[in-house]
Short mmCIF file of C-alpha atoms in Angstrom, two decimals:
data_model
loop_
_atom_site.label_atom_id
_atom_site.label_comp_id
_atom_site.label_asym_id
_atom_site.label_seq_id
_atom_site.Cartn_x
_atom_site.Cartn_y
_atom_site.Cartn_z
CA UNK A 1397 0.00 0.00 0.00
CA UNK A 1398 1.16 3.50 -0.75
CA UNK A 1399 2.02 5.97 2.00
CA UNK A 1400 -0.57 7.72 4.11
CA UNK A 1401 -1.30 11.39 3.51
CA UNK A 1402 -3.10 13.65 5.93
CA UNK A 1403 -4.79 16.86 4.89
CA UNK A 1404 -4.38 19.14 7.85
CA UNK A 1405 -4.39 22.81 8.84
CA UNK A 1406 -2.06 24.67 11.16
CA UNK A 1407 -3.38 24.89 14.70
CA UNK A 1408 -6.36 22.60 14.16
CA UNK A 1409 -6.97 20.46 17.26
CA UNK A 1410 -9.01 18.08 15.08
CA UNK A 1411 -6.13 17.53 12.68
CA UNK A 1412 -3.83 17.12 15.69
CA UNK A 1413 -5.96 14.15 16.83
CA UNK A 1414 -5.33 12.33 13.56
CA UNK A 1415 -1.61 13.13 13.66
CA UNK A 1416 -1.25 11.80 17.20
CA UNK A 1417 -3.02 8.55 16.27
CA UNK A 1418 -0.66 8.01 13.33
CA UNK A 1419 2.38 8.90 15.46
CA UNK A 1420 1.26 6.47 18.21
CA UNK A 1421 1.12 3.64 15.68
CA UNK A 1422 4.43 4.64 14.13
CA UNK A 1423 2.82 5.08 10.71
CA UNK A 1424 4.84 7.37 8.43
CA UNK A 1425 2.69 10.02 6.81
CA UNK A 1426 2.90 13.07 4.61
CA UNK A 1427 1.22 16.27 5.77
CA UNK A 1428 -0.67 18.39 3.27
CA UNK A 1429 -1.36 21.73 4.95
CA UNK A 1430 -4.49 23.62 3.93
CA UNK A 1431 -5.34 27.27 4.15
CA UNK A 1432 -8.86 26.95 5.55
CA UNK A 1433 -9.84 30.37 4.19
CA UNK A 1434 -8.88 29.23 0.69
CA UNK A 1435 -9.68 25.53 0.51
CA UNK A 1436 -7.95 23.45 -2.10
CA UNK A 1437 -9.59 21.39 -4.80
CA UNK A 1438 -8.02 18.32 -3.18
CA UNK A 1439 -9.82 18.93 0.11
CA UNK A 1440 -13.16 19.77 -1.49
CA UNK A 1441 -12.95 16.67 -3.67
CA UNK A 1442 -12.12 14.33 -0.77
CA UNK A 1443 -14.48 15.79 1.79
CA UNK A 1444 -17.35 17.28 -0.24
CA UNK A 1445 -19.90 16.92 2.55
CA UNK A 1446 -18.14 18.62 5.44
CA UNK A 1447 -15.24 20.37 3.67
CA UNK A 1448 -13.17 20.15 6.86
CA UNK A 1449 -9.80 18.87 7.99
CA UNK A 1450 -8.44 16.40 8.83
CA UNK A 1451 -8.84 14.03 5.91
CA UNK A 1452 -6.81 10.84 5.72
CA UNK A 1453 -5.86 9.53 2.29
CA UNK A 1454 -4.65 5.93 2.14
CA UNK A 1455 -4.37 4.57 -1.42
CA UNK A 1456 -7.87 5.07 -2.84
CA UNK A 1457 -9.42 5.29 0.61
CA UNK A 1458 -10.58 8.57 2.13
CA UNK A 1459 -11.49 8.89 5.80
CA UNK A 1460 -12.81 12.12 7.30
CA UNK A 1461 -13.89 13.25 10.79
CA UNK A 1462 -11.09 13.23 13.33
CA UNK A 1463 -12.46 10.65 15.78
CA UNK A 1464 -13.39 8.29 12.93
CA UNK A 1465 -9.87 8.66 11.56
CA UNK A 1466 -8.49 7.73 15.00
CA UNK A 1467 -10.65 4.57 15.08
CA UNK A 1468 -9.68 3.71 11.50
CA UNK A 1469 -5.98 4.12 12.27
CA UNK A 1470 -6.41 1.96 15.37
CA UNK A 1471 -8.07 -0.83 13.37
CA UNK A 1472 -6.01 -0.66 10.17
CA UNK A 1473 -2.49 -0.50 11.58
CA UNK A 1474 -0.48 -2.55 14.06
CA UNK A 1475 0.98 -0.92 17.12
CA UNK A 1476 -0.19 0.02 20.63
CA UNK A 1477 -3.97 -0.02 21.07
CA UNK A 1478 -5.74 3.32 21.04
CA UNK A 1479 -9.11 1.87 22.01
CA UNK A 1480 -9.20 -0.82 24.70
CA UNK A 1481 -9.82 -4.48 23.86
CA UNK A 1482 -12.88 -5.07 26.05
CA UNK A 1483 -16.22 -4.16 24.39
CA UNK A 1484 -17.53 -2.37 27.50
CA UNK A 1485 -14.34 -0.35 27.94
CA UNK A 1486 -14.58 0.53 24.24
CA UNK A 1487 -18.17 1.70 24.71
CA UNK A 1488 -17.04 3.87 27.63
CA UNK A 1489 -14.17 5.33 25.59
CA UNK A 1490 -16.54 6.22 22.75
CA UNK A 1491 -19.10 7.69 25.17
CA UNK A 1492 -16.53 9.97 26.82
CA UNK A 1493 -14.93 10.97 23.52
CA UNK A 1494 -18.38 12.06 22.30
CA UNK A 1495 -18.93 13.89 25.59
CA UNK A 1496 -15.74 15.88 25.02
CA UNK A 1497 -16.68 16.53 21.40
CA UNK A 1498 -20.32 17.48 21.92
CA UNK A 1499 -20.56 18.82 25.44
CA UNK A 1500 -17.19 20.27 26.39
CA UNK A 1501 -15.56 21.63 23.25
CA UNK A 1502 -18.26 24.08 22.21
CA UNK A 1503 -18.64 26.07 25.45
CA UNK A 1504 -14.89 25.90 25.94
CA UNK A 1505 -14.05 27.45 22.58
CA UNK A 1506 -17.00 29.84 22.57
CA UNK A 1507 -15.81 31.27 25.90
CA UNK A 1508 -12.72 32.54 24.06
CA UNK A 1509 -14.45 34.23 21.19
CA UNK A 1510 -17.48 35.88 22.81
CA UNK A 1511 -17.92 38.71 25.27
CA UNK A 1512 -19.91 39.95 28.22
CA UNK A 1513 -22.89 37.96 29.47
CA UNK A 1514 -22.74 35.49 26.60
CA UNK A 1515 -19.14 34.74 27.47
CA UNK A 1516 -20.01 34.35 31.15
CA UNK A 1517 -22.63 31.77 30.20
CA UNK A 1518 -20.14 29.73 28.21
CA UNK A 1519 -17.48 29.97 30.93
CA UNK A 1520 -19.95 28.61 33.47
CA UNK A 1521 -21.03 25.80 31.16
CA UNK A 1522 -17.45 24.88 30.28
CA UNK A 1523 -16.53 24.76 33.96
CA UNK A 1524 -19.41 22.37 34.72
CA UNK A 1525 -18.40 20.08 31.88
CA UNK A 1526 -14.73 20.19 32.80
CA UNK A 1527 -15.65 19.26 36.36
CA UNK A 1528 -17.28 16.10 35.00
CA UNK A 1529 -14.09 15.32 33.07
CA UNK A 1530 -11.98 16.02 36.14
CA UNK A 1531 -14.02 13.41 38.04
CA UNK A 1532 -13.57 10.94 35.18
CA UNK A 1533 -9.78 11.18 35.41
CA UNK A 1534 -10.07 10.04 39.02
CA UNK A 1535 -6.35 9.63 39.78
CA UNK A 1536 -5.49 7.96 36.46
CA UNK A 1537 -2.51 9.06 34.43
CA UNK A 1538 -4.59 9.27 31.26
CA UNK A 1539 -8.30 8.92 30.52
CA UNK A 1540 -7.24 5.68 28.85
CA UNK A 1541 -5.53 4.43 32.06
CA UNK A 1542 -1.79 3.89 31.92
CA UNK A 1543 -1.56 4.71 28.23
CA UNK A 1544 -3.00 7.31 25.87
CA UNK A 1545 -6.39 6.41 24.48
CA UNK A 1546 -9.27 7.74 22.42
CA UNK A 1547 -10.59 10.10 25.10
CA UNK A 1548 -7.15 11.64 25.69
CA UNK A 1549 -6.81 12.28 21.98
CA UNK A 1550 -10.31 13.75 21.82
CA UNK A 1551 -9.59 16.10 24.73
CA UNK A 1552 -6.42 17.67 23.38
CA UNK A 1553 -8.17 20.88 22.37
CA UNK A 1554 -8.77 21.63 26.03
CA UNK A 1555 -5.29 22.86 26.89
CA UNK A 1556 -5.13 25.76 29.26
CA UNK A 1557 -8.28 24.72 31.07
CA UNK A 1558 -6.38 23.63 34.09
CA UNK A 1559 -6.75 26.43 36.68
CA UNK A 1560 -9.31 24.86 38.98
CA UNK A 1561 -8.86 21.29 38.05
CA UNK A 1562 -5.72 19.64 39.47
CA UNK A 1563 -6.26 16.26 37.80
CA UNK A 1564 -6.71 17.93 34.41
CA UNK A 1565 -3.65 20.10 35.06
CA UNK A 1566 -1.57 17.00 35.73
CA UNK A 1567 -3.11 15.30 32.68
CA UNK A 1568 -2.11 18.22 30.42
CA UNK A 1569 1.52 17.76 31.57
CA UNK A 1570 1.42 14.00 30.98
CA UNK A 1571 -0.24 14.43 27.62
CA UNK A 1572 2.04 17.13 26.24
CA UNK A 1573 5.20 15.30 27.31
CA UNK A 1574 4.19 12.05 25.59
CA UNK A 1575 6.64 11.11 22.81
CA UNK A 1576 4.02 10.79 20.08
CA UNK A 1577 2.27 14.03 21.05
CA UNK A 1578 5.48 16.05 21.14
CA UNK A 1579 6.06 15.20 17.48
CA UNK A 1580 2.69 16.65 16.49
CA UNK A 1581 2.37 19.71 18.67
CA UNK A 1582 2.67 23.00 16.82
CA UNK A 1583 5.17 25.52 18.14
CA UNK A 1584 3.44 27.33 21.03
CA UNK A 1585 4.54 30.85 19.99
CA UNK A 1586 3.44 30.22 16.43
CA UNK A 1587 0.08 28.91 17.65
CA UNK A 1588 -0.58 31.93 19.86
CA UNK A 1589 0.42 34.27 17.04
CA UNK A 1590 -1.93 32.40 14.70
CA UNK A 1591 -4.91 32.76 17.06
CA UNK A 1592 -4.18 36.44 17.68
CA UNK A 1593 -3.96 37.08 13.94
CA UNK A 1594 -7.28 35.36 13.30
CA UNK A 1595 -9.10 36.60 16.40
CA UNK A 1596 -11.66 38.64 14.47
CA UNK A 1597 -12.51 35.74 12.17
CA UNK A 1598 -13.13 33.44 15.14
CA UNK A 1599 -15.26 36.08 16.84
CA UNK A 1600 -17.36 36.34 13.69
CA UNK A 1601 -17.73 32.56 13.47
CA UNK A 1602 -18.70 32.45 17.15
CA UNK A 1603 -21.35 35.17 16.64
CA UNK A 1604 -22.80 33.28 13.67
CA UNK A 1605 -23.33 30.12 15.69
CA UNK A 1606 -25.13 31.86 18.55
CA UNK B 1478 -24.35 -17.61 30.94
CA UNK B 1479 -24.50 -13.96 30.00
CA UNK B 1480 -26.16 -11.65 32.56
CA UNK B 1481 -29.67 -10.38 31.68
CA UNK B 1482 -30.15 -7.45 29.31
CA UNK B 1483 -32.56 -4.60 29.98
CA UNK B 1484 -33.23 -1.68 27.71
CA UNK B 1485 -34.63 1.62 28.97
CA UNK B 1486 -36.66 3.03 26.12
CA UNK B 1487 -39.65 5.14 25.20
CA UNK B 1488 -42.49 4.76 22.74
CA UNK B 1489 -41.78 6.03 19.26
CA UNK B 1490 -38.09 6.73 19.66
CA UNK B 1491 -36.00 5.82 16.60
CA UNK B 1492 -32.90 5.79 18.81
CA UNK B 1493 -34.49 3.16 21.03
CA UNK B 1494 -35.53 1.17 17.95
CA UNK B 1495 -31.88 1.05 16.89
CA UNK B 1496 -30.94 -0.75 20.10
CA UNK B 1497 -33.92 -3.14 19.90
CA UNK B 1498 -33.19 -3.95 16.25
CA UNK B 1499 -29.59 -4.85 17.07
CA UNK B 1500 -30.58 -7.06 20.02
CA UNK B 1501 -33.19 -8.88 17.93
CA UNK B 1502 -30.83 -9.40 15.00
CA UNK B 1503 -28.35 -10.97 17.41
CA UNK B 1504 -31.09 -13.06 18.99
CA UNK B 1505 -30.46 -11.56 22.45
CA UNK B 1506 -33.46 -11.69 24.79
CA UNK B 1507 -34.09 -8.43 26.64
CA UNK B 1508 -36.56 -6.72 28.93
CA UNK B 1509 -37.88 -3.38 27.68
CA UNK B 1510 -38.49 -0.74 30.35
CA UNK B 1511 -40.70 2.01 28.93
CA UNK B 1512 -40.20 5.55 30.15
CA UNK B 1513 -42.53 8.50 30.19
CA UNK B 1514 -40.12 11.15 28.95
CA UNK B 1515 -42.19 13.92 30.54
CA UNK B 1516 -41.68 12.23 33.88
CA UNK B 1517 -38.30 10.49 33.85
CA UNK B 1518 -37.73 7.66 36.27
CA UNK B 1519 -35.12 7.44 39.01
CA UNK B 1520 -33.62 4.51 37.10
CA UNK B 1521 -33.11 6.55 33.91
CA UNK B 1522 -31.69 9.56 35.71
CA UNK B 1523 -29.32 7.34 37.66
CA UNK B 1524 -28.26 5.32 34.59
CA UNK B 1525 -27.73 8.30 32.29
CA UNK B 1526 -27.08 11.28 34.57
CA UNK B 1527 -25.22 13.27 31.92
CA UNK B 1528 -27.68 13.18 29.03
CA UNK B 1529 -30.83 11.85 30.77
CA UNK B 1530 -31.91 10.27 27.46
CA UNK B 1531 -33.06 6.94 26.10
CA UNK B 1532 -31.97 4.38 25.07
CA UNK B 1533 -29.86 3.05 27.91
CA UNK B 1534 -28.67 -0.55 27.80
CA UNK B 1535 -28.23 -2.32 31.12
CA UNK B 1536 -26.19 -5.51 30.81
CA UNK B 1537 -25.59 -7.00 34.24
CA UNK B 1538 -23.85 -4.18 36.09
CA UNK B 1539 -22.80 -2.42 32.89
CA UNK B 1540 -24.56 0.69 31.57
CA UNK B 1541 -24.21 1.83 27.96
CA UNK B 1542 -25.72 5.06 26.64
CA UNK B 1543 -26.07 6.62 23.15
CA UNK B 1544 -27.68 4.53 20.44
CA UNK B 1545 -24.70 4.26 18.09
CA UNK B 1546 -22.36 3.37 20.98
CA UNK B 1547 -24.93 0.75 22.07
CA UNK B 1548 -24.99 -0.68 18.52
CA UNK B 1549 -21.24 -1.22 18.52
CA UNK B 1550 -21.32 -2.65 22.06
CA UNK B 1551 -24.02 -5.16 21.07
CA UNK B 1552 -22.08 -6.11 17.95
CA UNK B 1553 -18.85 -6.68 19.86
CA UNK B 1554 -20.33 -8.43 22.89
CA UNK B 1555 -22.84 -10.92 21.53
CA UNK B 1556 -22.55 -13.73 19.02
CA UNK B 1557 -24.72 -13.75 15.95
CA UNK B 1558 -24.49 -12.15 12.52
CA UNK B 1559 -22.03 -9.21 12.50
CA UNK B 1560 -23.61 -5.76 12.28
CA UNK B 1561 -20.48 -3.87 11.23
CA UNK B 1562 -18.32 -5.04 8.31
CA UNK B 1563 -14.97 -6.69 9.03
CA UNK B 1564 -12.76 -4.37 7.01
CA UNK B 1565 -11.57 -1.23 8.90
CA UNK B 1566 -12.26 1.07 5.96
CA UNK B 1567 -15.79 -0.27 5.43
CA UNK B 1568 -16.36 0.18 9.17
CA UNK B 1569 -15.22 3.79 9.05
CA UNK B 1570 -17.55 4.42 6.09
CA UNK B 1571 -20.51 2.91 7.95
CA UNK B 1572 -19.75 5.12 10.97
CA UNK B 1573 -19.30 8.19 8.75
CA UNK B 1574 -22.74 7.81 7.20
CA UNK B 1575 -24.37 7.09 10.57
CA UNK B 1576 -22.88 10.36 11.91
CA UNK B 1577 -24.03 12.11 8.74
CA UNK B 1578 -27.58 11.01 9.51
CA UNK B 1579 -27.42 12.14 13.13
CA UNK B 1580 -25.48 15.39 12.73
CA UNK B 1581 -26.28 16.63 9.23
CA UNK B 1582 -29.72 15.25 8.44
CA UNK B 1583 -31.63 15.55 11.70
CA UNK B 1584 -31.82 19.33 12.12
CA UNK B 1585 -32.73 20.31 8.53
CA UNK B 1586 -35.35 17.55 8.53
CA UNK B 1587 -36.97 18.87 11.70
CA UNK B 1588 -36.91 22.41 10.29
CA UNK B 1589 -38.47 21.13 7.05
CA UNK B 1590 -41.33 19.65 8.98
CA UNK B 1591 -41.93 22.21 11.69
CA UNK B 1592 -40.73 25.63 10.58
CA UNK B 1593 -42.16 28.08 8.05
CA UNK B 1594 -41.27 30.48 5.27
CA UNK B 1595 -37.69 30.87 4.07
CA UNK B 1596 -36.29 28.65 6.82
CA UNK B 1597 -38.56 25.83 5.82
CA UNK B 1598 -37.82 26.27 2.12
CA UNK B 1599 -34.05 26.19 2.64
CA UNK B 1600 -34.27 23.27 5.03
CA UNK B 1601 -36.30 21.26 2.55
CA UNK B 1602 -33.69 21.91 -0.11
CA UNK B 1603 -30.94 20.80 2.27
CA UNK B 1604 -32.91 17.71 3.34
CA UNK B 1605 -33.35 16.64 -0.26
CA UNK B 1606 -29.62 17.06 -0.88
CA UNK B 1607 -28.97 14.86 2.16
CA UNK B 1608 -31.37 12.21 0.86
CA UNK B 1609 -29.62 12.34 -2.51
CA UNK B 1610 -26.28 11.54 -0.81
CA UNK B 1611 -27.85 8.52 0.90
CA UNK B 1612 -29.57 7.42 -2.31
CA UNK B 1613 -26.18 7.54 -4.04
CA UNK B 1614 -24.59 5.45 -1.31
CA UNK B 1615 -27.28 2.81 -1.60
CA UNK B 1616 -27.04 2.63 -5.38
CA UNK B 1617 -23.22 2.38 -5.20
CA UNK B 1618 -23.44 -0.69 -3.01
CA UNK B 1619 -25.73 -2.51 -5.49
CA UNK B 1620 -27.15 -4.59 -2.64
CA UNK B 1621 -30.46 -4.91 -0.81
CA UNK B 1622 -29.17 -3.07 2.24
CA UNK B 1623 -26.46 -0.56 3.18
CA UNK B 1624 -24.93 -3.50 5.02
CA UNK B 1625 -24.97 -5.76 1.96
CA UNK B 1626 -27.26 -8.79 1.60
CA UNK B 1627 -28.41 -8.50 5.19
CA UNK B 1628 -29.26 -5.66 7.56
CA UNK B 1629 -26.24 -4.03 9.18
CA UNK B 1630 -25.19 -1.14 11.39
CA UNK B 1631 -25.90 1.59 8.84
CA UNK B 1632 -29.34 0.22 7.95
CA UNK B 1633 -30.24 0.26 11.63
CA UNK B 1634 -28.74 3.76 12.06
CA UNK B 1635 -30.85 4.92 9.11
CA UNK B 1636 -34.10 3.50 10.52
CA UNK B 1637 -35.51 7.03 10.79
CA UNK B 1638 -35.42 7.28 7.00
CA UNK B 1639 -37.11 3.90 6.61
CA UNK B 1640 -40.09 4.46 8.88
CA UNK B 1641 -40.26 7.72 10.79
CA UNK B 1642 -39.75 9.98 7.76
CA UNK B 1643 -43.07 8.96 6.20
CA UNK B 1644 -45.05 9.20 9.41
CA UNK B 1645 -43.70 12.62 10.37
CA UNK B 1646 -44.29 14.03 6.89
CA UNK B 1647 -47.87 12.83 7.03
CA UNK B 1648 -48.38 14.31 10.50
CA UNK B 1649 -47.01 17.69 9.40
CA UNK B 1650 -48.68 17.69 5.99
CA UNK B 1651 -45.29 18.32 4.37
CA UNK B 1652 -43.94 16.19 1.56
CA UNK B 1653 -40.19 16.18 1.05
CA UNK B 1654 -40.04 14.04 -2.04
CA UNK B 1655 -42.43 12.89 -4.73
CA UNK B 1656 -43.24 9.26 -5.55
CA UNK B 1657 -40.57 9.02 -8.24
CA UNK B 1658 -37.69 10.50 -6.29
CA UNK B 1659 -35.19 8.35 -4.39
CA UNK B 1660 -36.39 4.94 -5.70
CA UNK B 1661 -33.49 3.04 -4.10
CA UNK B 1662 -34.28 4.49 -0.66
CA UNK B 1663 -37.98 3.66 -1.10
CA UNK B 1664 -37.23 0.06 -2.01
CA UNK B 1665 -34.74 -0.18 0.87
CA UNK B 1666 -37.27 1.25 3.34
CA UNK B 1667 -39.80 -1.43 2.39
CA UNK B 1668 -37.21 -4.19 2.71
CA UNK B 1669 -36.05 -2.88 6.09
CA UNK B 1670 -39.48 -2.40 7.64
CA UNK B 1671 -40.76 -5.79 6.47
CA UNK B 1672 -37.84 -7.76 7.86
CA UNK B 1673 -38.94 -10.40 10.40
CA UNK B 1674 -36.53 -9.25 13.10
CA UNK B 1675 -37.23 -5.55 12.58
CA UNK B 1676 -41.04 -5.50 12.28
CA UNK B 1677 -41.80 -6.42 15.92
CA UNK B 1678 -39.80 -3.49 17.29
CA UNK B 1679 -41.23 -0.80 15.02
CA UNK B 1680 -43.85 1.30 16.82
CA UNK B 1681 -47.44 0.88 15.62
CA UNK B 1682 -47.90 3.29 12.71
CA UNK B 1683 -51.29 4.68 13.69
CA UNK B 1684 -50.18 5.21 17.27
CA UNK B 1685 -46.99 6.91 16.05
CA UNK B 1686 -48.90 9.17 13.68
CA UNK B 1687 -51.31 10.14 16.45
CA UNK B 1688 -48.33 10.90 18.69
CA UNK B 1689 -46.74 13.24 16.14
CA UNK B 1690 -50.01 14.98 15.33
CA UNK B 1691 -50.79 15.48 19.01
CA UNK B 1692 -47.39 17.03 19.70
CA UNK B 1693 -47.00 19.18 16.60
CA UNK B 1694 -47.36 22.51 18.40
CA UNK B 1695 -44.61 21.49 20.78
CA UNK B 1696 -42.30 20.60 17.86
CA UNK B 1697 -43.05 23.87 16.08
CA UNK B 1698 -42.05 25.74 19.23
CA UNK B 1699 -38.97 23.59 19.69
CA UNK B 1700 -37.51 24.44 16.27
CA UNK B 1701 -37.99 28.16 16.96
CA UNK B 1702 -35.78 27.98 20.06
CA UNK B 1703 -32.13 29.02 19.73
CA UNK B 1704 -29.62 26.15 19.28
CA UNK B 1705 -28.62 24.38 22.50
#
């Protein structure tokens, strides 16, 4: 089979998930970096429905949606397990990954790009959801136990959420110092500069979803 | 021997049907506990404290929530015909289209049925585009079902299209597609709903129609509310 390519975008936590999964399995891959404000024909052709990154290209196979890519990588390649072996533990991993995706991420991100009372609302909501996650960690090194798993990969976008939550703070340290993650983490200064540069765009996107 | 299976459900829920369909296809006996969603039980709130929704699968001392997660759990835990394909890529495709149904199709469909004016018009256009994607997927596979020769994960995930779509359209007096459109989906819907394992866990059509008609004002209000 020919090498794996990953369509990605700088600073995207979703694309980061796919990169970490590939790095964990030791699968060599080529990064194709998109400008999300000027999407390429390649991206639009391979992900016509959602038009988002990441997209994994593997021979004539195309996989989109970050968490689905992580599961595909886990099932298609040898290497350390990303999802556990036991069906019930797998169900729990999927449940909590969805929780992060659907219940935590939105208020978390929206709290950055809104203002005033609206922002206060999102901050409160994010805190409640993060408290649930904090309880889930329950003294474990990772959400996956001793090793990185699906929920850890799903939660990577939540960096910097650690003020009130000691378990999450410790988890952020463990996560960011993991070998596979270090390879895929964008330069912090570059990332901050990128978000500052695009602040207005994000604020507009946030307003539009309210 | 495997511990007993209970399923917390509610009348008329396509998500609950998904779980029942999977259990029946695997030949797993289960006890159905019916909820009144206006008056949720202690058991439901304790079993699914985060989302407080049905279905919830109780398997011995294990609790599994979310219909698509339940489907995969049932497939991986019990013997019987596989619901998901064996190949990792085919599995990811089945999951992709199930997510498409839940995240891309659901909202525009509800707006098509229960909103008005421009919103309704645009939502109907979007819903038809979504149906066209699914029609294309079915035709590509050249088989009776999304899952191949027998019912699989994606067929079960798409149960709303097979049964609920028609009932809700009738209750709202809104028709998304004419008789000629989406012939593959129509044929598939008939095959799915007449399957011996599936039929017994589909809600009675008249009762379902009455339910949607009776609650239509509530649904119309619901779609007006800002997104959660």
